[in-house]
GROMACS .gro file of C-alpha atoms in nm:
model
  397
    1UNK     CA    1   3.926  -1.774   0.853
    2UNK     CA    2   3.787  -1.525   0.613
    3UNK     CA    3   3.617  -1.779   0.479
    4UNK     CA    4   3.446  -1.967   0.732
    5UNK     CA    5   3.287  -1.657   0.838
    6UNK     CA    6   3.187  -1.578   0.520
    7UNK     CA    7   3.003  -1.980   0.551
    8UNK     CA    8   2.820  -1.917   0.907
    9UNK     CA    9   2.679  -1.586   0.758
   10UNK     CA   10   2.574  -1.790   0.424
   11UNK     CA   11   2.195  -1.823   0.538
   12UNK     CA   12   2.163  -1.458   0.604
   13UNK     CA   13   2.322  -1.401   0.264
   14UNK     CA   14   2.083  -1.594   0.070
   15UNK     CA   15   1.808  -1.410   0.208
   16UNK     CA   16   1.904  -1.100   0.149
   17UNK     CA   17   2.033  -1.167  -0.198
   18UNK     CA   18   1.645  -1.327  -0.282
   19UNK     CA   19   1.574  -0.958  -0.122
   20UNK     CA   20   1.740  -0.772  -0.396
   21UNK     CA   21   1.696  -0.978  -0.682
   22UNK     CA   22   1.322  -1.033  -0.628
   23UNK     CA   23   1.328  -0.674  -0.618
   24UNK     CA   24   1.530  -0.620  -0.918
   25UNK     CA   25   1.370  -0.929  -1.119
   26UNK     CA   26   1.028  -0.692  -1.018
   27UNK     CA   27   1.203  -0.332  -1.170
   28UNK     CA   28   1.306  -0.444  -1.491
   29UNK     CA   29   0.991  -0.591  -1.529
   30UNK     CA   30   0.786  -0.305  -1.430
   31UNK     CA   31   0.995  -0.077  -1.725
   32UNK     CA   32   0.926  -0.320  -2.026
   33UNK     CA   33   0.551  -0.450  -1.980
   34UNK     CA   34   0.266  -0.282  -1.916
   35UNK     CA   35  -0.044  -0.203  -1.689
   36UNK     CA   36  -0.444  -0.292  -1.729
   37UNK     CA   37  -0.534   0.052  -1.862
   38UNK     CA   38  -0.793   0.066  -2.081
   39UNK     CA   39  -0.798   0.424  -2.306
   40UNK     CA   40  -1.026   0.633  -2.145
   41UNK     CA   41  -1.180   0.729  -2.494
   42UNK     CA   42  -1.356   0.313  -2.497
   43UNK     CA   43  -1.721   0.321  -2.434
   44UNK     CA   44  -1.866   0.137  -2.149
   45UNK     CA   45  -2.022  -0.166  -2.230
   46UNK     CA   46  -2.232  -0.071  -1.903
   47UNK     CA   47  -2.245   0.191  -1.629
   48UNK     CA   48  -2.198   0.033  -1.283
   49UNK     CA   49  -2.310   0.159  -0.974
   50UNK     CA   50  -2.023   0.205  -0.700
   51UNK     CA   51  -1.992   0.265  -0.362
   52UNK     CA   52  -1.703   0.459  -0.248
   53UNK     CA   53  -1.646   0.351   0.106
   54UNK     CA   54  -1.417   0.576   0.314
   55UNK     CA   55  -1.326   0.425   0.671
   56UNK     CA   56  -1.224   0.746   0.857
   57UNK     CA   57  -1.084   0.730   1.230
   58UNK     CA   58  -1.113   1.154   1.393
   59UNK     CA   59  -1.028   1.281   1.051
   60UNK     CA   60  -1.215   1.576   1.127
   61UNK     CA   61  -0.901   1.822   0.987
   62UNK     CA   62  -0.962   1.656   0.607
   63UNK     CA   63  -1.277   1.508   0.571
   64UNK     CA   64  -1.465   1.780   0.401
   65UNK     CA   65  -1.183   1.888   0.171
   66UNK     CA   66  -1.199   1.510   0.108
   67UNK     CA   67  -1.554   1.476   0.001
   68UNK     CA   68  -1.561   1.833  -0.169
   69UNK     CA   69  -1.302   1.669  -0.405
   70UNK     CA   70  -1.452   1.325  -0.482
   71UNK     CA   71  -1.835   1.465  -0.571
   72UNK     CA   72  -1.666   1.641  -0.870
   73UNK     CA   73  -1.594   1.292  -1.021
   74UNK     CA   74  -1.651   1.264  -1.391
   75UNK     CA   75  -1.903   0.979  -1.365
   76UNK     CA   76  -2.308   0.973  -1.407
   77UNK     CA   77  -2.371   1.131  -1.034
   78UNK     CA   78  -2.674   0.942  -0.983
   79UNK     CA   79  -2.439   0.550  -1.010
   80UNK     CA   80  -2.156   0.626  -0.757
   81UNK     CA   81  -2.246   0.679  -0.367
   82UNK     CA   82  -1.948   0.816  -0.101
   83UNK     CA   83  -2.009   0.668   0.209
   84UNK     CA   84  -1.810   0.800   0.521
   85UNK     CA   85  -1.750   0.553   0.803
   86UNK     CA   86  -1.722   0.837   1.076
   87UNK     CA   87  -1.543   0.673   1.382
   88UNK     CA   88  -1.499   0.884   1.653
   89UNK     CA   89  -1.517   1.279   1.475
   90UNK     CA   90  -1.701   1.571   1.640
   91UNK     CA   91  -2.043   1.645   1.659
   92UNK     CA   92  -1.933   1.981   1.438
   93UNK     CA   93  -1.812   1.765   1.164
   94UNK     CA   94  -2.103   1.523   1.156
   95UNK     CA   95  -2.357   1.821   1.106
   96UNK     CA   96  -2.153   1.975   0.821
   97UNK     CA   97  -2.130   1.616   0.631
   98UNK     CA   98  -2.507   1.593   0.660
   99UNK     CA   99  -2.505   1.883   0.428
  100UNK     CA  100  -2.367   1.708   0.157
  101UNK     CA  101  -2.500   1.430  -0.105
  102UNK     CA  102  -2.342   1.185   0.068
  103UNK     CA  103  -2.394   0.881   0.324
  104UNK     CA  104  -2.277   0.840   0.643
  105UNK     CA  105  -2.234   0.552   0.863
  106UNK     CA  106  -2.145   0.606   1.223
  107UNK     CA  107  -1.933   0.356   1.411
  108UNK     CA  108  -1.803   0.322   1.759
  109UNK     CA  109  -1.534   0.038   1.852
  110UNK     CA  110  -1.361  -0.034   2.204
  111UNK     CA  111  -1.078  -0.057   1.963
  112UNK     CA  112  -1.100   0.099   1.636
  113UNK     CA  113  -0.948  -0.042   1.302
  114UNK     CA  114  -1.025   0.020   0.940
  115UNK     CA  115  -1.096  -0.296   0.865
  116UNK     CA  116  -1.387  -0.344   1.134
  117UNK     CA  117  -1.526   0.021   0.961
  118UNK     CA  118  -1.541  -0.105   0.636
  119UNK     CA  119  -1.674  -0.476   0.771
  120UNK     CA  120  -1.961  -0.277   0.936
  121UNK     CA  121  -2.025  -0.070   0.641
  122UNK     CA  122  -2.057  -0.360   0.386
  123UNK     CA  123  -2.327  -0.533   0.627
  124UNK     CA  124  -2.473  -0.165   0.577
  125UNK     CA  125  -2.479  -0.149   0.246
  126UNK     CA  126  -2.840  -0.268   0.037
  127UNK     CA  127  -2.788  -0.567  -0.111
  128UNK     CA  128  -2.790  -0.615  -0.456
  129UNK     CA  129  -2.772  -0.267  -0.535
  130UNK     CA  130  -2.378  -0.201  -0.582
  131UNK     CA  131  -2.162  -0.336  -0.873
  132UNK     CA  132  -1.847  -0.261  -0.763
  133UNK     CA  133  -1.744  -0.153  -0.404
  134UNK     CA  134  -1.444   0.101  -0.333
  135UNK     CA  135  -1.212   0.154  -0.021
  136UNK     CA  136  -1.104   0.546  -0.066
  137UNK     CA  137  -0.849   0.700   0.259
  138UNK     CA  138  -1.002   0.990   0.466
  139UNK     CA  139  -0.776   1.184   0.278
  140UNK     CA  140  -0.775   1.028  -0.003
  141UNK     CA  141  -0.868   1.269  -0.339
  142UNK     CA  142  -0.949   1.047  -0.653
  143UNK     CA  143  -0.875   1.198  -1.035
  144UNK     CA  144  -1.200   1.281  -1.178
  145UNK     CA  145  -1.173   1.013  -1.425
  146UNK     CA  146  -1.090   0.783  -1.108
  147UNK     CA  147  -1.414   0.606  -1.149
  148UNK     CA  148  -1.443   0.582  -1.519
  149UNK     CA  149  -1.116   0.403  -1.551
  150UNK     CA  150  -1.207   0.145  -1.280
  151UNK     CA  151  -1.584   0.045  -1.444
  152UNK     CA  152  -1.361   0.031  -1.830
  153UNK     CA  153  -1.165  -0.259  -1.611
  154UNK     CA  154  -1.468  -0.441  -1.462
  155UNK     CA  155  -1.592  -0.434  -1.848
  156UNK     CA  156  -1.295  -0.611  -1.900
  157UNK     CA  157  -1.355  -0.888  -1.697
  158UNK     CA  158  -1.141  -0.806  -1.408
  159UNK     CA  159  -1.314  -0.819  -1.031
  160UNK     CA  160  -1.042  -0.699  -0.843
  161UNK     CA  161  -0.878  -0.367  -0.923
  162UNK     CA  162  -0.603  -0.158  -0.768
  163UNK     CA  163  -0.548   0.183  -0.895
  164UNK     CA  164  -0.233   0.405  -0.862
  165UNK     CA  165  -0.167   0.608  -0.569
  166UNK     CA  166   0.056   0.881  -0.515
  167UNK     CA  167   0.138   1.159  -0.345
  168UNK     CA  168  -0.078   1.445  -0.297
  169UNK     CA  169   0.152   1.651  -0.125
  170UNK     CA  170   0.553   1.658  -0.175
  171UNK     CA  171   0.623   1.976   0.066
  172UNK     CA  172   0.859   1.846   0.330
  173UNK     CA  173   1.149   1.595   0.247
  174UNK     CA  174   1.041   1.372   0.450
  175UNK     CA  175   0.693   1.364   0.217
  176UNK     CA  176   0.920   1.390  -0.115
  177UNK     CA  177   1.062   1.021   0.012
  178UNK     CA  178   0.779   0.872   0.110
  179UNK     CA  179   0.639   1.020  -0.226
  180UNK     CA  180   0.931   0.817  -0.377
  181UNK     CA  181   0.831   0.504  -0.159
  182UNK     CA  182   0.488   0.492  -0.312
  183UNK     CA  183   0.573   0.498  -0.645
  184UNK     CA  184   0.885   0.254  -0.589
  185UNK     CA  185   0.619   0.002  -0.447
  186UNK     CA  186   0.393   0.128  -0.724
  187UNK     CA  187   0.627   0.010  -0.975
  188UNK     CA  188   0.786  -0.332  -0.783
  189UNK     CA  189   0.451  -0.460  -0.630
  190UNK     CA  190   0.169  -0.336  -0.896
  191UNK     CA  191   0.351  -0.253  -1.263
  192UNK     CA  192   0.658  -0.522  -1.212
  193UNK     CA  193   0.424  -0.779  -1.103
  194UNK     CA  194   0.149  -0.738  -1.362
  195UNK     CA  195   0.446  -0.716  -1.591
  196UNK     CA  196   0.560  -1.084  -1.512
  197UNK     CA  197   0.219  -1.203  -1.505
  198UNK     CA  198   0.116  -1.224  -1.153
  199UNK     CA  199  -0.116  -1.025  -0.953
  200UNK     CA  200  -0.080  -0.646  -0.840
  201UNK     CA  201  -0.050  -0.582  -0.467
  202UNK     CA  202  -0.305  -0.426  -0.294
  203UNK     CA  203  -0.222  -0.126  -0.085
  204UNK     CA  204  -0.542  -0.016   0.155
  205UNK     CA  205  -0.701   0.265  -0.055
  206UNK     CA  206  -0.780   0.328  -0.451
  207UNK     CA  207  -0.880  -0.069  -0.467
  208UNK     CA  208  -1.222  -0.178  -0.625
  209UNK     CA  209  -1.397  -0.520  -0.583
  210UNK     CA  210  -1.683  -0.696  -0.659
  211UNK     CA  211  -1.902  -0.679  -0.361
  212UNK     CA  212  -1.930  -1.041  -0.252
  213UNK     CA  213  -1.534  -1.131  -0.307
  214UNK     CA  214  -1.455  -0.855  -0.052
  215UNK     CA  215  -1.716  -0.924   0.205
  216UNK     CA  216  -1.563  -1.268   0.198
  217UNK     CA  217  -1.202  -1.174   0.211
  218UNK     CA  218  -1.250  -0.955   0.444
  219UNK     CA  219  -1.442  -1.213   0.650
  220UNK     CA  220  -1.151  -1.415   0.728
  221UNK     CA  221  -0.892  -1.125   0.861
  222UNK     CA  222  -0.713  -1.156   1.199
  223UNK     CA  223  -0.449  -0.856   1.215
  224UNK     CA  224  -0.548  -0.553   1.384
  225UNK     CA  225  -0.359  -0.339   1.152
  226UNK     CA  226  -0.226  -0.324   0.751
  227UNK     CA  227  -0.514  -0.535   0.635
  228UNK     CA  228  -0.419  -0.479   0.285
  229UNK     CA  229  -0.166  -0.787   0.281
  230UNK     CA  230  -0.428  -1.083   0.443
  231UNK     CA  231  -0.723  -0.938   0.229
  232UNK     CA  232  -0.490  -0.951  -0.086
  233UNK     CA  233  -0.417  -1.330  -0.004
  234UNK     CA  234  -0.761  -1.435   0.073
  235UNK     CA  235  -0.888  -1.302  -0.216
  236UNK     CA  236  -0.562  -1.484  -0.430
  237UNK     CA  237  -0.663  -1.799  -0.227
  238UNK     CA  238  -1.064  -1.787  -0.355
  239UNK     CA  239  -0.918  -1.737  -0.693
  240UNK     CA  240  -0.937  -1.405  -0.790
  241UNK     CA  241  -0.646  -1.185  -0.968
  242UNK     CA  242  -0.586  -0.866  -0.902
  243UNK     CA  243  -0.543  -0.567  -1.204
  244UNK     CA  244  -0.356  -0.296  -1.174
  245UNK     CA  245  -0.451   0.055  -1.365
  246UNK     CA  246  -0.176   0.286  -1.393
  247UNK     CA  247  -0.305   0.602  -1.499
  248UNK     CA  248  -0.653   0.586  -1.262
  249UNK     CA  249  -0.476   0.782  -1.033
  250UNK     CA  250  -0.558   0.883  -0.634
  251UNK     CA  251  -0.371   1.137  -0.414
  252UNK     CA  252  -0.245   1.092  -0.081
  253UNK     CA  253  -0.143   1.264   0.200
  254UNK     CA  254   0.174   1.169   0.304
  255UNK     CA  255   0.347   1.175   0.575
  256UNK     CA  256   0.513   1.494   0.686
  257UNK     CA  257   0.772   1.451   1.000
  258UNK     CA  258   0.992   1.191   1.114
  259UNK     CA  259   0.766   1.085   1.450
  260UNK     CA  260   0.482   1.016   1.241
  261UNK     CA  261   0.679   0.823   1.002
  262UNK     CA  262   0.855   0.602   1.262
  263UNK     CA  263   0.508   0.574   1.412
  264UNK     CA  264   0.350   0.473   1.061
  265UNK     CA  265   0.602   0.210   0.991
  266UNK     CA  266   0.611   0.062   1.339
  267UNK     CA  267   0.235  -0.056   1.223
  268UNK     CA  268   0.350  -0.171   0.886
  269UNK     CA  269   0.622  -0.383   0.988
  270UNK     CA  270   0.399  -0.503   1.274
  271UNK     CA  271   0.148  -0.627   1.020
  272UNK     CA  272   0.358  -0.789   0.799
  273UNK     CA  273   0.573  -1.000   1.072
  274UNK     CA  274   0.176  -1.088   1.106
  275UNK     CA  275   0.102  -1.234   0.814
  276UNK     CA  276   0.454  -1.377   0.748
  277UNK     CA  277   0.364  -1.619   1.078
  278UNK     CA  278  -0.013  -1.654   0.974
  279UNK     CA  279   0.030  -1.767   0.623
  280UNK     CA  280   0.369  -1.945   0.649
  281UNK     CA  281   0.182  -2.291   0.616
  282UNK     CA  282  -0.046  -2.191   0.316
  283UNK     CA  283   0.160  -1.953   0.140
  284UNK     CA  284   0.391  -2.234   0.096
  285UNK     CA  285   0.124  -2.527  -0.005
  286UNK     CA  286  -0.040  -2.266  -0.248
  287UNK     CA  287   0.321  -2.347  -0.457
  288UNK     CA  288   0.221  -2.730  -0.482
  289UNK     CA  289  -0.164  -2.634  -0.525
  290UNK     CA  290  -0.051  -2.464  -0.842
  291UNK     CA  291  -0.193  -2.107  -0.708
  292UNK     CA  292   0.132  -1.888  -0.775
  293UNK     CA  293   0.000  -1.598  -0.744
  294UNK     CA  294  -0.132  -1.690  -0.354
  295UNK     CA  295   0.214  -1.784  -0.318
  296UNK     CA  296   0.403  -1.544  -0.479
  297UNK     CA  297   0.218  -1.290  -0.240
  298UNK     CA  298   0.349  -1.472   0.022
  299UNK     CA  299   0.708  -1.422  -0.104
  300UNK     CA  300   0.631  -1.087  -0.118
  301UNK     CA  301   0.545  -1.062   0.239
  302UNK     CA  302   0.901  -1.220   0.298
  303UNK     CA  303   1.091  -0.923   0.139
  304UNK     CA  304   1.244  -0.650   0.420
  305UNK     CA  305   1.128  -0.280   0.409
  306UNK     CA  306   1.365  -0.192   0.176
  307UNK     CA  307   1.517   0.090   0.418
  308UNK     CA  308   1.600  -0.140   0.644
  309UNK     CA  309   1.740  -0.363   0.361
  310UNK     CA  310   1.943  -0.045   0.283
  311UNK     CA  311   2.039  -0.045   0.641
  312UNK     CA  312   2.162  -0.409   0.686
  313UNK     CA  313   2.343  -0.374   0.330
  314UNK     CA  314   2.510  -0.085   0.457
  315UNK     CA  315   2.629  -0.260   0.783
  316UNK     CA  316   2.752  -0.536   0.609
  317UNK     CA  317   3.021  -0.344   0.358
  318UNK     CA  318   3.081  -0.106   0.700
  319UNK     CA  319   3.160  -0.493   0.865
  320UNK     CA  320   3.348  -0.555   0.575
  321UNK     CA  321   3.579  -0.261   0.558
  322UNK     CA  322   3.665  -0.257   0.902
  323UNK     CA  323   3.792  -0.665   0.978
  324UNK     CA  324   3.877  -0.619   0.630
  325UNK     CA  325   3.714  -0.913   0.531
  326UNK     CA  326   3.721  -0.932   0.108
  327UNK     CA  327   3.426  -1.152   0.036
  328UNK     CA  328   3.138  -0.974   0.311
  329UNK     CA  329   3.274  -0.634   0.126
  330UNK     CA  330   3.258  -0.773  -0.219
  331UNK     CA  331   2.933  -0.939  -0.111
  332UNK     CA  332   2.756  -0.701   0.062
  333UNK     CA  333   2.859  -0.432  -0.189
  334UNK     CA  334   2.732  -0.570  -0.481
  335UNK     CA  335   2.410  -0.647  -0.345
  336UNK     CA  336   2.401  -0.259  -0.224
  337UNK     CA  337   2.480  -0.184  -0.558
  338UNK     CA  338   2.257  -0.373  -0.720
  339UNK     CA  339   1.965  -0.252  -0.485
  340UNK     CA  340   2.062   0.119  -0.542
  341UNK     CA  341   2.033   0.062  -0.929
  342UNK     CA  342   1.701  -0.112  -0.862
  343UNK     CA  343   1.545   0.176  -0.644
  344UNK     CA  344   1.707   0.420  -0.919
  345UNK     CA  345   1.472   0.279  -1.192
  346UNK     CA  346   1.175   0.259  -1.008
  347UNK     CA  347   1.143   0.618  -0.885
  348UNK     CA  348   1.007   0.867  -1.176
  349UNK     CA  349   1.216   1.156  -1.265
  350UNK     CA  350   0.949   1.416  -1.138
  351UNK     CA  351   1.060   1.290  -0.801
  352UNK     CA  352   1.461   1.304  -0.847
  353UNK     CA  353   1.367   1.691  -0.940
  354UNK     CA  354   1.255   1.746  -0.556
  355UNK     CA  355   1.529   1.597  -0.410
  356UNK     CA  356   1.813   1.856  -0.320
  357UNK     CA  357   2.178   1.775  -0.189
  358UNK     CA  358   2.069   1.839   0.197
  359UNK     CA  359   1.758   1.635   0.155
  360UNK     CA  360   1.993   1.353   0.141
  361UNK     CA  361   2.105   1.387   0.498
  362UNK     CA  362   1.748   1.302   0.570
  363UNK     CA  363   1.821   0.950   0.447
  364UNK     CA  364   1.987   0.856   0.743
  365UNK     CA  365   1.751   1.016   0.960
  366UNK     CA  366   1.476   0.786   0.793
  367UNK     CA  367   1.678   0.482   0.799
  368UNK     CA  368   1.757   0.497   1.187
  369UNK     CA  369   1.381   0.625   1.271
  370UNK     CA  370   1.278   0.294   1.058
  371UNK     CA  371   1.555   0.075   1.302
  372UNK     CA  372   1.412   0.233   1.612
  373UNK     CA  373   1.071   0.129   1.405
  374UNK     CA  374   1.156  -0.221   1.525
  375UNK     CA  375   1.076  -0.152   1.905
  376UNK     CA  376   0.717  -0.068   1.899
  377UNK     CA  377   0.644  -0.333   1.689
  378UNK     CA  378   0.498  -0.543   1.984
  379UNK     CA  379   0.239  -0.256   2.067
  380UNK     CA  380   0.167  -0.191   1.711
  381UNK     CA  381   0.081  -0.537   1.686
  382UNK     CA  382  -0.203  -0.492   1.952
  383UNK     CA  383  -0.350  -0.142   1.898
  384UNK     CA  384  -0.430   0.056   1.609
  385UNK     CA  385  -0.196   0.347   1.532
  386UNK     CA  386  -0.376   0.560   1.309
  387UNK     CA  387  -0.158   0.796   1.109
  388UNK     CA  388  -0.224   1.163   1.118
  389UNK     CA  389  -0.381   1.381   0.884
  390UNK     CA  390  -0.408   1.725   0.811
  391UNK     CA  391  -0.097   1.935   0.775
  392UNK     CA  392  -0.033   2.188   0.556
  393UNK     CA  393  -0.003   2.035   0.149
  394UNK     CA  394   0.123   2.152  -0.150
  395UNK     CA  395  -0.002   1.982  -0.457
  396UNK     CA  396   0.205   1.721  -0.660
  397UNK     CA  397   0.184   1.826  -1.017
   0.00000   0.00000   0.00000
C-alpha cells in the first residue's frame, strides 16, 4: 500500500527531484569554474559612452543618496550619463535633481511598470550616441569601478552583461536572508551557469546591453511585472549570450520586514507563473532548434522559489513520519538533504557570520509569509507592486 502511494505521487517526485538537482548540478558548478572578469589593471581597447538608466517609481526617500553615489564613479565623467526615469515623485525632489549633472526623464502611466519607464526612456535617448546602455535600481549604488569592469567586458566581445548584486544593507534578519537569497541566486543562476557554459541570468538591475539588442528585447514583453525573465529569453532567442562579472559589484537595498517581503515575492512568483505559460511552446522548440541556452532559461523558469521548495520538502518527510510511510521519508529526506547542502555552498561565509541562533526562527516566518505569497498572486499578476525603499541601512562590508 506503501507503495502504490509512493507510485501516484511519482510525477510530483520527479519534479521536485529535477528541482534539487538542477540546483545542485548549478552549485558545484558555480565553486569550480569561473566568472567573465577581466583584471581591472587591462587597458581599454576603447572608452565607451554609457547611459545609466534608472527607472524610479515615488522613490523620493533614496533617489538623491542614489545619484550622490553613482557620479563618484571611477570612469572618464564626460562618457557615462545617469538618467532618472522620475514616475510619479514630488515636485521637491524634481527641483533638487535638476541641481545635479544628471538627466531626467519624466513619465506618467495609468499604470506604472519599470519596464514601460525604461521603454520610454530608450525612445528618449539620441541615437547613435550610446555604446552600451545600463538599467541601475532607484536605490541601486554601483562600486566605483562598476563601469570600468562592464566596458573591459564589451572589449571582450560580450553585448550582454550582468554584474553582481548584493546587499547594501544586512541590518534586520529578514535583510541578512534575503542578503543570502541574492547571492544564492548569484551563485546558481549567474556563476553556476557561466560555469557549465550557458548564459547568466539576468536579474532587473546592474545589467548592460548594447543599445539596439535591448530596445528589441524589450520590444516584445507582455508581463506587467519581473521583466527580467522575458527580456533574458528574448534576447537568448535573437542570439545573444549573456556574461556574468563577478567582482563589478552593485548594492541593494533589501528588503527589511516580513509584509514587504510577502508583498515582493507575491510579484515574483506572479511573473514567473507568467512566463512559464508564455514560453512553454518555445522554450521547448528552442531544445530541437539547437538554442540551449533559450531553453535552458526556460528550465530555469520551471524551478520553485526555493523557500517554497524548502516548504514542500519539509511537508513531505512531516507526511512521511506521521503515516509512517518509509519510502516518502527516505525520499523526501534526501532530497531535503541534498537541497540544504546545496543552499550551504552557495551562501558566502560573510553571510553565515550574521546569522544568530534566534534569526533562525525567522525561517519559518519567511517560509509561511512566502505560502501565503501564493494568494495575491492573481492581483500581482495585474498591477504593479512596487517594493519599498528607504529604511534605515547599515552598510554590508
Amino acid at each position: 500500500m506503501q507503495f502504490f502511494g509512493y507510485f501516484l505521487l511519482m510525477p510530483i517526485v520527479i519534479y521536485l527531484a529535477f528541482n534539487v538537482l538542477y540546483l545542485l548540478l548549478s552549485a558545484v558548478a558555480g565553486r569550480l569554474g569561473k566568472a567573465d572578469d577581466v583584471p581591472i589593471s587591462t587597458k581599454p581597447t576603447q572608452i565607451r559612452r554609457i547611459a545609466v538608466l534608472i527607472p524610479a517609481y515615488k522613490e523620493d526617500k533614496v533617489i538623491i543618496d542614489s545619484v550622490e553615489a553613482n557620479l563618484l564613479l571611477d570612469y572618464p565623467k564626460s562618457y557615462f550619463d545617469l538618467f532618472v526615469i522620475a514616475d510619479s515623485f514630488l515636485p521637491e525632489t524634481l527641483q533638487k535633481l535638476a541641481t545635479y549633472p544628471i538627466k531626467v526623464i519624466t513619465v506618467e502611466f495609468e499604470q506604472s511598470t519599470v519596464q514601460k519607464s525604461i521603454a520610454y526612456a530608450l525612445h528618449q535617448l539620441p541615437r547613435n550616441t550610446y555604446d552600451i546602455v545600463m538599467v541601475s535600481d532607484a536605490d541601486n549604488h554601483m562600486r566605483p569601478d562598476f563601469l570600468q569592469r562592464i566596458n573591459l567586458a564589451f572589449d571582450q566581445g560580450w553585448k550582454v552583461v550582468q554584474g553582481h548584486r548584493v546587499a547594501k544593507n544586512t541590518n534586520t534578519g529578514v535583510a541578512v536572508f534575503d542578503a543570502m537569497n541574492e547571492e544564492v541566486n548569484n551563485h546558481l543562476f549567474r556563476g553556476g551557469q557561466r560555469a557549465l557554459g550557458m548564459s547568466a541570468s539576468l536579474i532587473g538591475s546592474g545589467m548592460a546591453f548594447v543599445p539596439d539588442a535591448m530596445m528589441h528585447g524589450m520590444s516584445r514583453l507582455q508581463t506587467i511585472g519581473g521583466y527580467d525573465k522575458e527580456l533574458e529569453m528574448n534576447l537568448l532567442l535573437d542570439g545573444f549570450h549573456i556574461a556574468y562579472l563577478k567582482d563589478a559589484y552593485i548594492y541593494d537595498e533589501k528588503v527589511q520586514n516580513l509584509a514587504v517581503f510577502e508583498r515582493q515575492r507575491s510579484r515574483w512568483i506572479a511573473a514567473q507563473i507568467h512566463f512559464i505559460k508564455f514560453y512553454f511552446t518555445t522554450g521547448f522548440a528552442q531544445l530541437f532548434k539547437g538554442n540551449f541556452h533559450a531553453f535552458n532559461a526556460y528550465l530555469k523558469g520551471l524551478i520553485m522559489p526555493r523557500t517554497l521548495l524548502l516548504a514542500v520538502l519539509g511537508l513531505g518527510v512531516l507526511i512521511g513520519l506521521v503515516f509512517l510511510n518509509i519510502p516518502i521519508l527516505v525520499t523526501m529526506g534526501s532530497l531535503l538533504g541534498v537541497l540544504a547542502f546545496t543552499l550551504a555552498i552557495s551562501i558566502p561565509g560573510y553571510l553565515w557570520k550574521k546569522i544568530s541562533a534566534k534569526d533562525f526562527l525567522l525561517l519559518f516566518q519567511l517560509i509561511f509569509r512566502m505560502v501565503r505569497s501564493l494568494l495575491n498572486i492573481k492581483a500581482a499578476s495585474k498591477s504593479f507592486l512596487p517594493t519599498p525603499h528607504g529604511e534605515t541601512e547599515t552598510k554590508t562590508p
